[in-house]
Coordinates of C-alpha atoms in Angstrom, one line a residue:
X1 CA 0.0 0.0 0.0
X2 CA 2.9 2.5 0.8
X3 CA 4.8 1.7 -2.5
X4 CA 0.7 2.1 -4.4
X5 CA 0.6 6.0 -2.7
X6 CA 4.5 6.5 -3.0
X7 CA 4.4 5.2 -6.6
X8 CA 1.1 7.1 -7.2
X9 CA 1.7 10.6 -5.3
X10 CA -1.6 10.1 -4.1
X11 CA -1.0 12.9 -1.0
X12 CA 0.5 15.4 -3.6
X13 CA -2.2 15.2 -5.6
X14 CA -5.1 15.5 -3.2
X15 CA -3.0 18.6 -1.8
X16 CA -3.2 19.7 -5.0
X17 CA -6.8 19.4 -5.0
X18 CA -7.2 21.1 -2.0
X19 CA -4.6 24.5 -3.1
X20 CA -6.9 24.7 -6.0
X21 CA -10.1 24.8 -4.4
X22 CA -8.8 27.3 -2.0
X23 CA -7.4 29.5 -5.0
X24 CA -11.0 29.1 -6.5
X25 CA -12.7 30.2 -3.2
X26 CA -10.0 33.4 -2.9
X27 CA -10.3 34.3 -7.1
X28 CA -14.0 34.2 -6.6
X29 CA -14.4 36.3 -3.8
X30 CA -11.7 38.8 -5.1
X31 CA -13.6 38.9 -8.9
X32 CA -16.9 38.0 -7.8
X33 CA -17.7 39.4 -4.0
X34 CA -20.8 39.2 -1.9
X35 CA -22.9 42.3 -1.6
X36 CA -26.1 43.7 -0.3
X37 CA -28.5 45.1 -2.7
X38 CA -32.1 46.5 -2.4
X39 CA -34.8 44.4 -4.5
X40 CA -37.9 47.4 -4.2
X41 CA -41.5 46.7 -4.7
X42 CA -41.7 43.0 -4.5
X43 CA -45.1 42.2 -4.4
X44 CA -46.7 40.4 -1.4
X45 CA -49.0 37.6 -1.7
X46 CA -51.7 36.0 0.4
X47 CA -52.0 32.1 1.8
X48 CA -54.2 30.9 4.0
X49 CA -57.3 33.0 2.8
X50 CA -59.5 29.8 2.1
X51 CA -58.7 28.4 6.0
X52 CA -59.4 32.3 7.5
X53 CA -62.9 31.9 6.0
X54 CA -63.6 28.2 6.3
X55 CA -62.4 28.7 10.0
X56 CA -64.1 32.4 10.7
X57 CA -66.0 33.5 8.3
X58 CA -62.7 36.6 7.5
X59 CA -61.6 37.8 4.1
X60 CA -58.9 39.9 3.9
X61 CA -59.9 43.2 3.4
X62 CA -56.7 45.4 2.6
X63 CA -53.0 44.7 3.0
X64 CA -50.0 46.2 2.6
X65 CA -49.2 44.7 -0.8
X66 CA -45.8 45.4 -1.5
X67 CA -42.8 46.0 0.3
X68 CA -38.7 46.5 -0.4
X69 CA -36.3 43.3 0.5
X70 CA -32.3 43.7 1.4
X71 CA -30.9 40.5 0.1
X72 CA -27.2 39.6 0.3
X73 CA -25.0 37.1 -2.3
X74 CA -22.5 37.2 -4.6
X75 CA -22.3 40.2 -6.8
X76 CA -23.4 38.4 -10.3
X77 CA -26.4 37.0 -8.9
X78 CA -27.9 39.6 -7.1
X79 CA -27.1 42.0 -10.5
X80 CA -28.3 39.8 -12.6
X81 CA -31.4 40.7 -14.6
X82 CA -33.8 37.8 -13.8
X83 CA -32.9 37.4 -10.2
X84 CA -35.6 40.2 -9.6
X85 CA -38.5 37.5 -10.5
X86 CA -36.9 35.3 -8.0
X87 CA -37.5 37.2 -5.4
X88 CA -41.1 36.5 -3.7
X89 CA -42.9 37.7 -0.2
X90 CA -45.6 35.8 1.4
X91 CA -47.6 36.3 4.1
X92 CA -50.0 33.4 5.9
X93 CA -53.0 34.9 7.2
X94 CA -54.6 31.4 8.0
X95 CA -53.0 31.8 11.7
X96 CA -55.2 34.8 12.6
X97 CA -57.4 33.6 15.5
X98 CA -58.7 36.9 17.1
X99 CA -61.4 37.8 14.5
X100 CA -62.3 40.8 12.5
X101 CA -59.2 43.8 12.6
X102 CA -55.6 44.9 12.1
X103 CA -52.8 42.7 11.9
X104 CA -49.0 43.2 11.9
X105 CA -47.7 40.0 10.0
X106 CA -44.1 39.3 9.4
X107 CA -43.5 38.4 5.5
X108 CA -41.8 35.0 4.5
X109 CA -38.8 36.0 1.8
X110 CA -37.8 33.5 -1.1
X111 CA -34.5 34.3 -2.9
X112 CA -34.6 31.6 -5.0
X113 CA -31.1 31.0 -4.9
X114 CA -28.9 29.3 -2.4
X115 CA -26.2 31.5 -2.3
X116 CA -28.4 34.5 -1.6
X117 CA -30.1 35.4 1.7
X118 CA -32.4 37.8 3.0
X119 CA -31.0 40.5 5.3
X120 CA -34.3 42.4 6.1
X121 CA -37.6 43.8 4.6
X122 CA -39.3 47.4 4.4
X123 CA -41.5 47.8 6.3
X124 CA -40.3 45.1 8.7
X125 CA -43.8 43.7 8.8
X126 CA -46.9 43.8 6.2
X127 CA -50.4 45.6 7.7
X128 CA -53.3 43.4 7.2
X129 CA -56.9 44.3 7.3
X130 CA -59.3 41.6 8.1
X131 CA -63.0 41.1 8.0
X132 CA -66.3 39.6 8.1
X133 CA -67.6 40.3 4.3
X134 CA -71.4 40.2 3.3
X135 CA -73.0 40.7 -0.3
X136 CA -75.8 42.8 -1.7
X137 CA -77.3 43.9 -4.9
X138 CA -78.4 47.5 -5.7
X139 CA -80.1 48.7 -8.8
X140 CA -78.2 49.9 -11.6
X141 CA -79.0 53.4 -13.1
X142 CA -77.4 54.7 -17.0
X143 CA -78.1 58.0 -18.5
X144 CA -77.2 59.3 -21.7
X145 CA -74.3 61.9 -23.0
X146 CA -74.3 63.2 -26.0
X147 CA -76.4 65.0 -29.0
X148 CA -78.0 62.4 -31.2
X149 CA -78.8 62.8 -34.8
X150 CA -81.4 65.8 -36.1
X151 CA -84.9 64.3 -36.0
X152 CA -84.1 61.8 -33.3
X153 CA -84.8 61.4 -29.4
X154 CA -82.9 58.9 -27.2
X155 CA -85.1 57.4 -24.9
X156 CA -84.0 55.6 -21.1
X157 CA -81.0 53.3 -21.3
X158 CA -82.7 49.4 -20.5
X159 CA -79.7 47.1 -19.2
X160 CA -79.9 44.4 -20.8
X161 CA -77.3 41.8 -19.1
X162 CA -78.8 42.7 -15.2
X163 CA -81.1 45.3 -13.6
X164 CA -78.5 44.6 -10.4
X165 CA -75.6 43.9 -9.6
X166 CA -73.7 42.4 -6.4
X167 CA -71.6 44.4 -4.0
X168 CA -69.8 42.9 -1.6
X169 CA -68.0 44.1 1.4
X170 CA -68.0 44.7 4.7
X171 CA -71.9 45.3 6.5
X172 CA -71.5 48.8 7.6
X173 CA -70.0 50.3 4.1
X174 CA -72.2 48.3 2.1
X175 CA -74.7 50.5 3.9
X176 CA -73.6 53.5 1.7
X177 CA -74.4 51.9 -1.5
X178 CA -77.7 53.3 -3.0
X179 CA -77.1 52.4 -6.3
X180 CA -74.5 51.1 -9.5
X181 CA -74.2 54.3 -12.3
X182 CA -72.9 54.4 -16.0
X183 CA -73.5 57.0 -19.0
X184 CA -73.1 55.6 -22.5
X185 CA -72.9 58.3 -25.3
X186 CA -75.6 58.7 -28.1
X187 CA -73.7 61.2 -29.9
X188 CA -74.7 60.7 -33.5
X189 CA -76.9 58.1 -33.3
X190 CA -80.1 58.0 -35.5
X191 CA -81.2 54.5 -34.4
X192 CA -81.6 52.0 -31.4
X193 CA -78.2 50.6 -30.6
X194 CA -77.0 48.4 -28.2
X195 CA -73.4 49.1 -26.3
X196 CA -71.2 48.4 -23.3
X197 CA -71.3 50.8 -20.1
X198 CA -69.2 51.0 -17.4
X199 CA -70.4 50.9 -14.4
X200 CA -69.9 52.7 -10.2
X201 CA -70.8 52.6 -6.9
X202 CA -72.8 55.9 -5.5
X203 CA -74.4 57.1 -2.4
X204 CA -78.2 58.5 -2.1
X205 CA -76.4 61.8 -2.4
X206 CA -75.4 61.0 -6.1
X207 CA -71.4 60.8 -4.8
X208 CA -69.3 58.1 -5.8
X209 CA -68.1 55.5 -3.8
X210 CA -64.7 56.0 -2.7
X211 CA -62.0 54.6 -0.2
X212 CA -64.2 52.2 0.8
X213 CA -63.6 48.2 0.9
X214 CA -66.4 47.6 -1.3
X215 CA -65.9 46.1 -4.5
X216 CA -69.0 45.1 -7.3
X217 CA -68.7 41.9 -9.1
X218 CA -69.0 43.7 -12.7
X219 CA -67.5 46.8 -14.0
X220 CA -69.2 46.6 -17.4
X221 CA -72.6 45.9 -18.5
X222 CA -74.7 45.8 -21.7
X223 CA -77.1 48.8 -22.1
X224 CA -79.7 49.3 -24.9
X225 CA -80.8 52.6 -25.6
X226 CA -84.3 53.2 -27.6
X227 CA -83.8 55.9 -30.4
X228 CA -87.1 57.6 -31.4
X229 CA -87.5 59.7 -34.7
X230 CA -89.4 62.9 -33.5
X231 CA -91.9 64.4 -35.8
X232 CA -93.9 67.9 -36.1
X233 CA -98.0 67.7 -36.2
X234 CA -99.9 70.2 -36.6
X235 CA -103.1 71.2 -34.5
X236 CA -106.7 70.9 -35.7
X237 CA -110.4 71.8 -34.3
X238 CA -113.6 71.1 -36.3
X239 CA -116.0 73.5 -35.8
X240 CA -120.2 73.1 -36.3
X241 CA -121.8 76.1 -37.9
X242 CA -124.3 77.9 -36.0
X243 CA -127.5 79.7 -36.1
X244 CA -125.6 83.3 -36.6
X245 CA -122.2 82.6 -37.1
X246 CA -120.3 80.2 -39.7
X247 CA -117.4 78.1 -40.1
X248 CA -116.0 80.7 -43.2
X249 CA -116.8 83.5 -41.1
X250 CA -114.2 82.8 -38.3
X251 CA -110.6 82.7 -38.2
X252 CA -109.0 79.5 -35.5
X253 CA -105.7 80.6 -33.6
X254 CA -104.4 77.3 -31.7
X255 CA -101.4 77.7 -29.2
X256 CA -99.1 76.1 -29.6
X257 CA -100.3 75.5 -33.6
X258 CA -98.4 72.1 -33.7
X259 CA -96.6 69.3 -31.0
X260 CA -94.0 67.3 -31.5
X261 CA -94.6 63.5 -30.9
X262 CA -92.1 60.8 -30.6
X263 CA -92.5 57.2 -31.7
X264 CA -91.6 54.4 -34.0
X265 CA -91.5 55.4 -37.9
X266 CA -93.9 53.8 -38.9
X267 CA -96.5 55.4 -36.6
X268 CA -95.1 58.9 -37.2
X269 CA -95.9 58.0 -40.7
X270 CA -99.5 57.8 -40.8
X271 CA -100.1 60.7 -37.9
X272 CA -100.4 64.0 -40.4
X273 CA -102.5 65.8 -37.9
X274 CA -104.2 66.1 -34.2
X275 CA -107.6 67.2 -34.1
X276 CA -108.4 68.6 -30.3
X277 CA -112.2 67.7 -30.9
X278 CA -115.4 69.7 -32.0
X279 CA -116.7 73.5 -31.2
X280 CA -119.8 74.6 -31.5
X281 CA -119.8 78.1 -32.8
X282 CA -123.4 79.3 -31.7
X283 CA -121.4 78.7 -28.1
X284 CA -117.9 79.9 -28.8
X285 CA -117.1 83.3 -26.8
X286 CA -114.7 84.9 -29.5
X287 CA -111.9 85.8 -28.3
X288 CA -112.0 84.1 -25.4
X289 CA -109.5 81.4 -25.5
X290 CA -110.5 78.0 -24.4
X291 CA -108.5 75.5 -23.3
X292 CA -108.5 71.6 -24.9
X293 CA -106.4 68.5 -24.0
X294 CA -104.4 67.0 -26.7
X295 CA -105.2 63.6 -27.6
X296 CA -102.1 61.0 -28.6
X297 CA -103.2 58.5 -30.7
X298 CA -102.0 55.1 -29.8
X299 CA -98.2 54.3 -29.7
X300 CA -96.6 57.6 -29.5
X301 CA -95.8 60.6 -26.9
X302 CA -94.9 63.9 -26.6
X303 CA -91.7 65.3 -26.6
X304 CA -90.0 66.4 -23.8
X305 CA -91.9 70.2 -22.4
X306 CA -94.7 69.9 -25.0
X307 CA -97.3 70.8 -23.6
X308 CA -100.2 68.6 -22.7
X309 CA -103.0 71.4 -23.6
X310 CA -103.6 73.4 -26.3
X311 CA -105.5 76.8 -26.2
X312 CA -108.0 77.6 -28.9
X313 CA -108.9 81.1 -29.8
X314 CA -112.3 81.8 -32.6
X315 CA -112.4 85.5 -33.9
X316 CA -114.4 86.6 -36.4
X317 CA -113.0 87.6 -39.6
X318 CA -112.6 91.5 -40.2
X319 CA -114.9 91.2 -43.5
X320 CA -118.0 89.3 -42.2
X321 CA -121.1 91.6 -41.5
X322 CA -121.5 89.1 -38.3
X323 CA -120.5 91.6 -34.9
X324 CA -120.7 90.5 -31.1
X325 CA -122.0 92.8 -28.0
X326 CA -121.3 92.2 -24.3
X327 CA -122.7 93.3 -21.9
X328 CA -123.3 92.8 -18.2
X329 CA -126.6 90.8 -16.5
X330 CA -127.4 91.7 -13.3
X331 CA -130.8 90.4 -13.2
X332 CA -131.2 87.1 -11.3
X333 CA -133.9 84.5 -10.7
X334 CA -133.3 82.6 -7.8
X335 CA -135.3 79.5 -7.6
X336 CA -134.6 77.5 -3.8
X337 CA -135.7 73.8 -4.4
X338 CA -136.3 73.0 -0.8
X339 CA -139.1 75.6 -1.0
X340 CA -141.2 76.3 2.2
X341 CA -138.6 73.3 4.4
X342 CA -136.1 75.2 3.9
X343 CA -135.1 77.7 6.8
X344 CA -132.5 79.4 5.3
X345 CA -132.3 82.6 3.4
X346 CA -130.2 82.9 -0.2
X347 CA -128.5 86.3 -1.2
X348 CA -126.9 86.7 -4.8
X349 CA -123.4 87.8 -4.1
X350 CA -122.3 88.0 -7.6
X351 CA -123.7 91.9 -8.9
X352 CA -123.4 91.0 -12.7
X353 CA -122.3 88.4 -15.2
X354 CA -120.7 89.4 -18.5
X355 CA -122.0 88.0 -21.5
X356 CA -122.2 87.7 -25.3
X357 CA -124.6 88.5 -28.1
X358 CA -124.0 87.9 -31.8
X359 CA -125.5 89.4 -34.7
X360 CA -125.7 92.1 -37.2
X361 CA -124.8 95.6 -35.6
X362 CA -127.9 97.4 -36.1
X363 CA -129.8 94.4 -34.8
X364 CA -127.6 94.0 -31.7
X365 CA -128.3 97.9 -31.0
X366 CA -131.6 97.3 -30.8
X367 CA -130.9 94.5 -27.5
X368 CA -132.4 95.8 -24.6
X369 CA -130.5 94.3 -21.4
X370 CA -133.4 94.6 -19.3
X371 CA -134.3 91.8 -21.0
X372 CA -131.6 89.7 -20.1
X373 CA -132.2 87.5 -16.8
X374 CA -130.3 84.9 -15.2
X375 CA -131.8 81.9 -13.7
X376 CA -130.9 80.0 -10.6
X377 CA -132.0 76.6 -9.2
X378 CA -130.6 75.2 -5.9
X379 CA -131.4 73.6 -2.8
X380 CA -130.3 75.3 -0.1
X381 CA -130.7 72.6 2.5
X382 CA -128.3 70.5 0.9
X383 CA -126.0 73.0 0.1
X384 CA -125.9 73.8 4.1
X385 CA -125.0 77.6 5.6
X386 CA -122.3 79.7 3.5
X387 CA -120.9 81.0 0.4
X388 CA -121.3 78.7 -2.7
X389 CA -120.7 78.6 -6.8
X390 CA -123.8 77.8 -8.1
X391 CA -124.3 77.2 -12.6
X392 CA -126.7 79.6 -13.8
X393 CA -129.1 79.5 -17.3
X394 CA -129.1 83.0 -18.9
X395 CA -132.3 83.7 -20.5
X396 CA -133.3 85.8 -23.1
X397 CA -137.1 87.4 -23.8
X398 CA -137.7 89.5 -27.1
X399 CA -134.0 89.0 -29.1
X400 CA -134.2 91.1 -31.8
X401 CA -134.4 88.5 -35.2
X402 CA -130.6 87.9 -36.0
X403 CA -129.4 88.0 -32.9
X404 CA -128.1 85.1 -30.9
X405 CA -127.2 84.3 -27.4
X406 CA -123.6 82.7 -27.0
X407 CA -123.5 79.7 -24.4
X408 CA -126.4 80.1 -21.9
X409 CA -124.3 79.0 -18.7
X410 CA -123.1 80.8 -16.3
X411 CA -121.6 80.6 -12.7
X412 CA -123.1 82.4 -9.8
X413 CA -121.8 83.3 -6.1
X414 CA -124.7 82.6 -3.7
X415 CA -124.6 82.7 0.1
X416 CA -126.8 80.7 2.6
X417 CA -127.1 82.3 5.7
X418 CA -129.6 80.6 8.9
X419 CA -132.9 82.0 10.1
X420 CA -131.4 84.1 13.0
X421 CA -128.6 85.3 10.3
X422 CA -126.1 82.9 11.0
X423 CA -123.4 82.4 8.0
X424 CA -121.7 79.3 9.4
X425 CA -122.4 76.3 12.1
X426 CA -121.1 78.0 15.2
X427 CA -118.3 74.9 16.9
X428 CA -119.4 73.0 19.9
X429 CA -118.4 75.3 23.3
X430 CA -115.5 73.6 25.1
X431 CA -117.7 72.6 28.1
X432 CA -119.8 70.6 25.9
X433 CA -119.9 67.2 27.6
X434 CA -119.2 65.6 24.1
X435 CA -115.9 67.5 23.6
X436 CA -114.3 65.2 26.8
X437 CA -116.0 61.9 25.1
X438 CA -118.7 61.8 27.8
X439 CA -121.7 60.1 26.8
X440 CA -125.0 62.3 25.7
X441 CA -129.1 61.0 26.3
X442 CA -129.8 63.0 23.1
X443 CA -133.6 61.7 23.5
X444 CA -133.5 63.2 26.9
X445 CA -135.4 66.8 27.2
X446 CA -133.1 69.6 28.7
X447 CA -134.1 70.7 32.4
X448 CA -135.0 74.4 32.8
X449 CA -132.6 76.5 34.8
X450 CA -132.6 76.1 38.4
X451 CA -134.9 72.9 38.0
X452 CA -134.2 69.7 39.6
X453 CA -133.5 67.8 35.5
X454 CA -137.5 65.9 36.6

C-alpha cells in the first residue's frame, strides 16, 4: 500500500486538489464578492385565505401589498437581470385567531437562490386588514351623454345583461351603497343601438363610492338605448256652424299650432295631424281662448316640455257683417228647491255676469239688457250655511231676429245664511260634555234652569 501512494503521489495530488479549491474560493471572492442590494417593490402575496374563512368567516380586506427586500449574495447574482423574478414575499394569514381587525404579520422572503439570503424587509412587517364580508345587490342606473342625430330622441338606457348587480364588502360600508351608475354616449346616433357601459358605486347623495372596501362583481354591462324619430304635427279643431255665425266667417288661432310626438317610424308616418275635438260656434265666446287637451293616438308621446294642452282662440273675420255685443246681467232669478222646508235665506253675491250676443250691428243695437235675466236653481238645504258657486241659465225674452245668445251657462256666487242670520255652524263650546268623550241622552229633554233635571 505505501509503494501504491509512493508510486502514485496520491497525497501530492489531493494537496493539489485542495490548493486549488482554496485558490477558487479566494479568485472568486476577489472577482466575484458578496454584496447587499435592495430588491424594491416585490409584491406580497396571500396564503391561508381559504382556512381564515372556512375557519371564521374573514376575508382579507386590505393589505399592505408590496414592500422593499435587502438580500445579500454574490455580486453576479444579485445584479443579474432575472434574479428580480426570483425574489417573492408571502404572508400566511390562516393563523389569525382573534377575529375581525388589524394585523402586523411578518412576510416569509424567497430568494430563489442558495447562495443568496435575505438581510431584512421594508417595512419590517406587512399591515393586514381583516374582516367579516357580506353581499348585496343595488339597482343599476345609465343615462345618456351626448347629442343624437337631427330628428331623433334617445329614450331611457334598459340594461340588458342585469337590472342589479352584487356588492360585496363589509356590512356597515355596504350600507352607503344606494345604487350602480354608467353614461353611454348617443352622440350621433339615428337608431336604437345596443353598447357596453361602465359601471360605479354611488351614495343616495349622487357621490361616488370611494376609499371604501367595497368592491362590485361587474364593472361593465350591456345597455340598450331606444332611439325615437321625433316628428312635427300640426293642431286641428272642427268647428259646427251655427245659427248666426259660420265656419268661413271665423278665423282658429291654436297655441301652440303644432306638438311634437315621438314614436316608432312607422307610426309617425301615418299621424299628419291632431284634431283637439269639435266646437260649437253658436257657443264659442270669441276671443275668449278655451282651453283643450291634446289627444295621442295610440303608440306615440310627446316630446319632452310639449305641452299637454292646447288653447283655442275663434275671432271673427274682419270682413264678415257678423258683430258680437257684451254686456253685463245683473238680473237674477233665484229659484230654492227646498221651498217652504227650507229655513235658510239665499243672497246673490255676484252683482253682474258678463256675457255675449252675436248678430248684425244694427240688430244688436236694438238688445235691450233689461231683458236679459239669469236663472238660478238650488237647494239650499243641501248645500248647508255659507258662500257657494252655483251654474246659472241666462235667459233671453224678445232677441231682436238675428241676434243670438252665446252659451247660456253661467256661474253664480250665492250665500246661505240661517234663520237668526247665521253664515256658518257656530263649533261645539269647550264645556260641551261631548268634547271630553262623555256620553249624551240626546232623546233626553233639557231641564230648565234652576230645576231639579225631573
Amino acid at each position: 500500500m505505501k509503494q501504491f501512494t509512493k508510486k502514485h503521489d496520491i497525497w501530492l495530488r489531493l494537496l493539489s486538489l485542495l490548493l486549488a479549491f482554496v485558490l477558487w474560493i479566494v479568485v472568486r471572492d476577489i472577482e466575484n464578492p458578496s454584496k447587499q442590494t435592495t430588491i424594491r417593490d416585490v409584491e406580497v402575496k396571500l396564503s391561508g385565505t381559504e382556512q381564515l374563512m372556512n375557519n371564521y368567516g374573514l376575508s382579507v380586506i386590505e393589505y399592505t401589498n408590496t414592500i422593499d427586500v435587502e438580500v445579500e449574495g454574490p455580486n453576479n447574482e444579485i445584479t443579474d437581470s432575472t434574479f428580480r423574478k426570483k425574489v417573492s414575499a408571502t404572508i400566511d394569514v390562516s393563523d389569525i385567531t382573534d377575529g375581525a381587525g388589524e394585523y402586523a404579520l411578518t412576510p416569509q422572503i424567497v430568494t430563489g437562490s442558495y447562495n443568496v439570503d435575505p438581510v431584512r424587509t421594508e417595512p419590517t412587517t406587512v399591515r393586514v386588514l381583516v374582516d367579516k364580508v357580506t353581499t348585496a345587490s343595488v339597482p343599476v342606473r345609465v343615462e345618456t351623454t351626448g347629442t343624437v342625430a337631427d330628428g331623433s330622441r334617445a329614450g331611457t338606457p334598459e340594461p340588458t345583461t342585469t337590472k342589479e348587480v352584487t356588492i360585496s364588502g363589509p356590512e356597515a360600508e355596504l350600507q352607503e351603497v344606494a345604487y350602480a351608475y354608467g353614461t353611454i354616449d348617443v352622440t350621433g346616433k339615428s337608431s336604437t343601438f345596443t353598447g357596453d357601459c361602465s359601471i360605479a358605486l354611488y351614495n343616495d347623495a349622487g357621490e361616488p363610492i370611494t376609499g371604501t372596501h367595497v368592491t362590485c362583481q361587474t364593472d361593465t354591462i350591456t345597455v340598450r338605448v331606444p332611439i325615437y324619430p321625433v316628428e312635427s304635427v300640426p293642431l286641428t279643431v272642427s268647428l259646427t256652424d251655427g245659427e248666426t255665425l259660420k265656419e268661413e266667417q271665423v278665423d282658429v288661432s291654436i297655441n301652440p299650432p303644432s306638438i311634437t310626438l315621438i314614436g316608432d317610424q312607422k307610426t309617425l308616418a301615418g299621424i299628419t295631424e291632431i284634431n283637439l275635438g269639435t266646437i260649437a260656434l253658436d257657443d264659442a265666446r270669441t276671443g275668449v281662448p278655451v282651453e283643450m287637451e291634446i289627444p295621442l293616438p295610440e303608440g306615440v308621446r310627446l316630446d319632452s316640455g310639449q305641452p299637454s294642452t292646447a288653447e283655442v282662440t275663434i275671432s271673427v273675420k274682419e270682413e264678415e257683417s257678423v258683430s258680437t255685443r257684451k254686456v253685463q246681467v245683473t238680473k237674477f232669478v233665484p229659484t230654492d228647491t227646498a221651498q217652504e222646508e227650507t229655513p235658510y235665506s239665499v243672497s246673490v253675491l255676484t252683482e253682474s255676469v258678463e256675457i255675449e250676443l252675436r248678430g248684425s250691428e244694427s240688430a244688436l243695437e236694438q238688445v235691450d239688457v233689461n231683458s236679459l235675466s239669469i236663472g238660478l236653481t238650488f237647494d239650499s238645504v243641501s248645500l248647508g250655511l255659507g258662500t257657494h258657486k252655483v251654474k246659472g241659465q241666462v235667459a233671453a225674452t224678445g232677441l231682436p231676429a238675428g241676434v243670438t245668445l252665446v252659451g247660456s251657462d253661467a256661474e253664480v256666487e250665492i250665500e246661505i245664511t240661517g234663520p237668526g242670520g247665521e253664515e256658518a255652524v257656530m263649533p261645539p263650546e269647550e264645556n260641551d260634555p261631548a268634547q271630553d268623550g262623555e256620553a249624551q241622552d240626546t232623546d233626553a229633554a233639557p231641564s230648565e234652569e234652576g230645576g231639579d233635571g225631573t
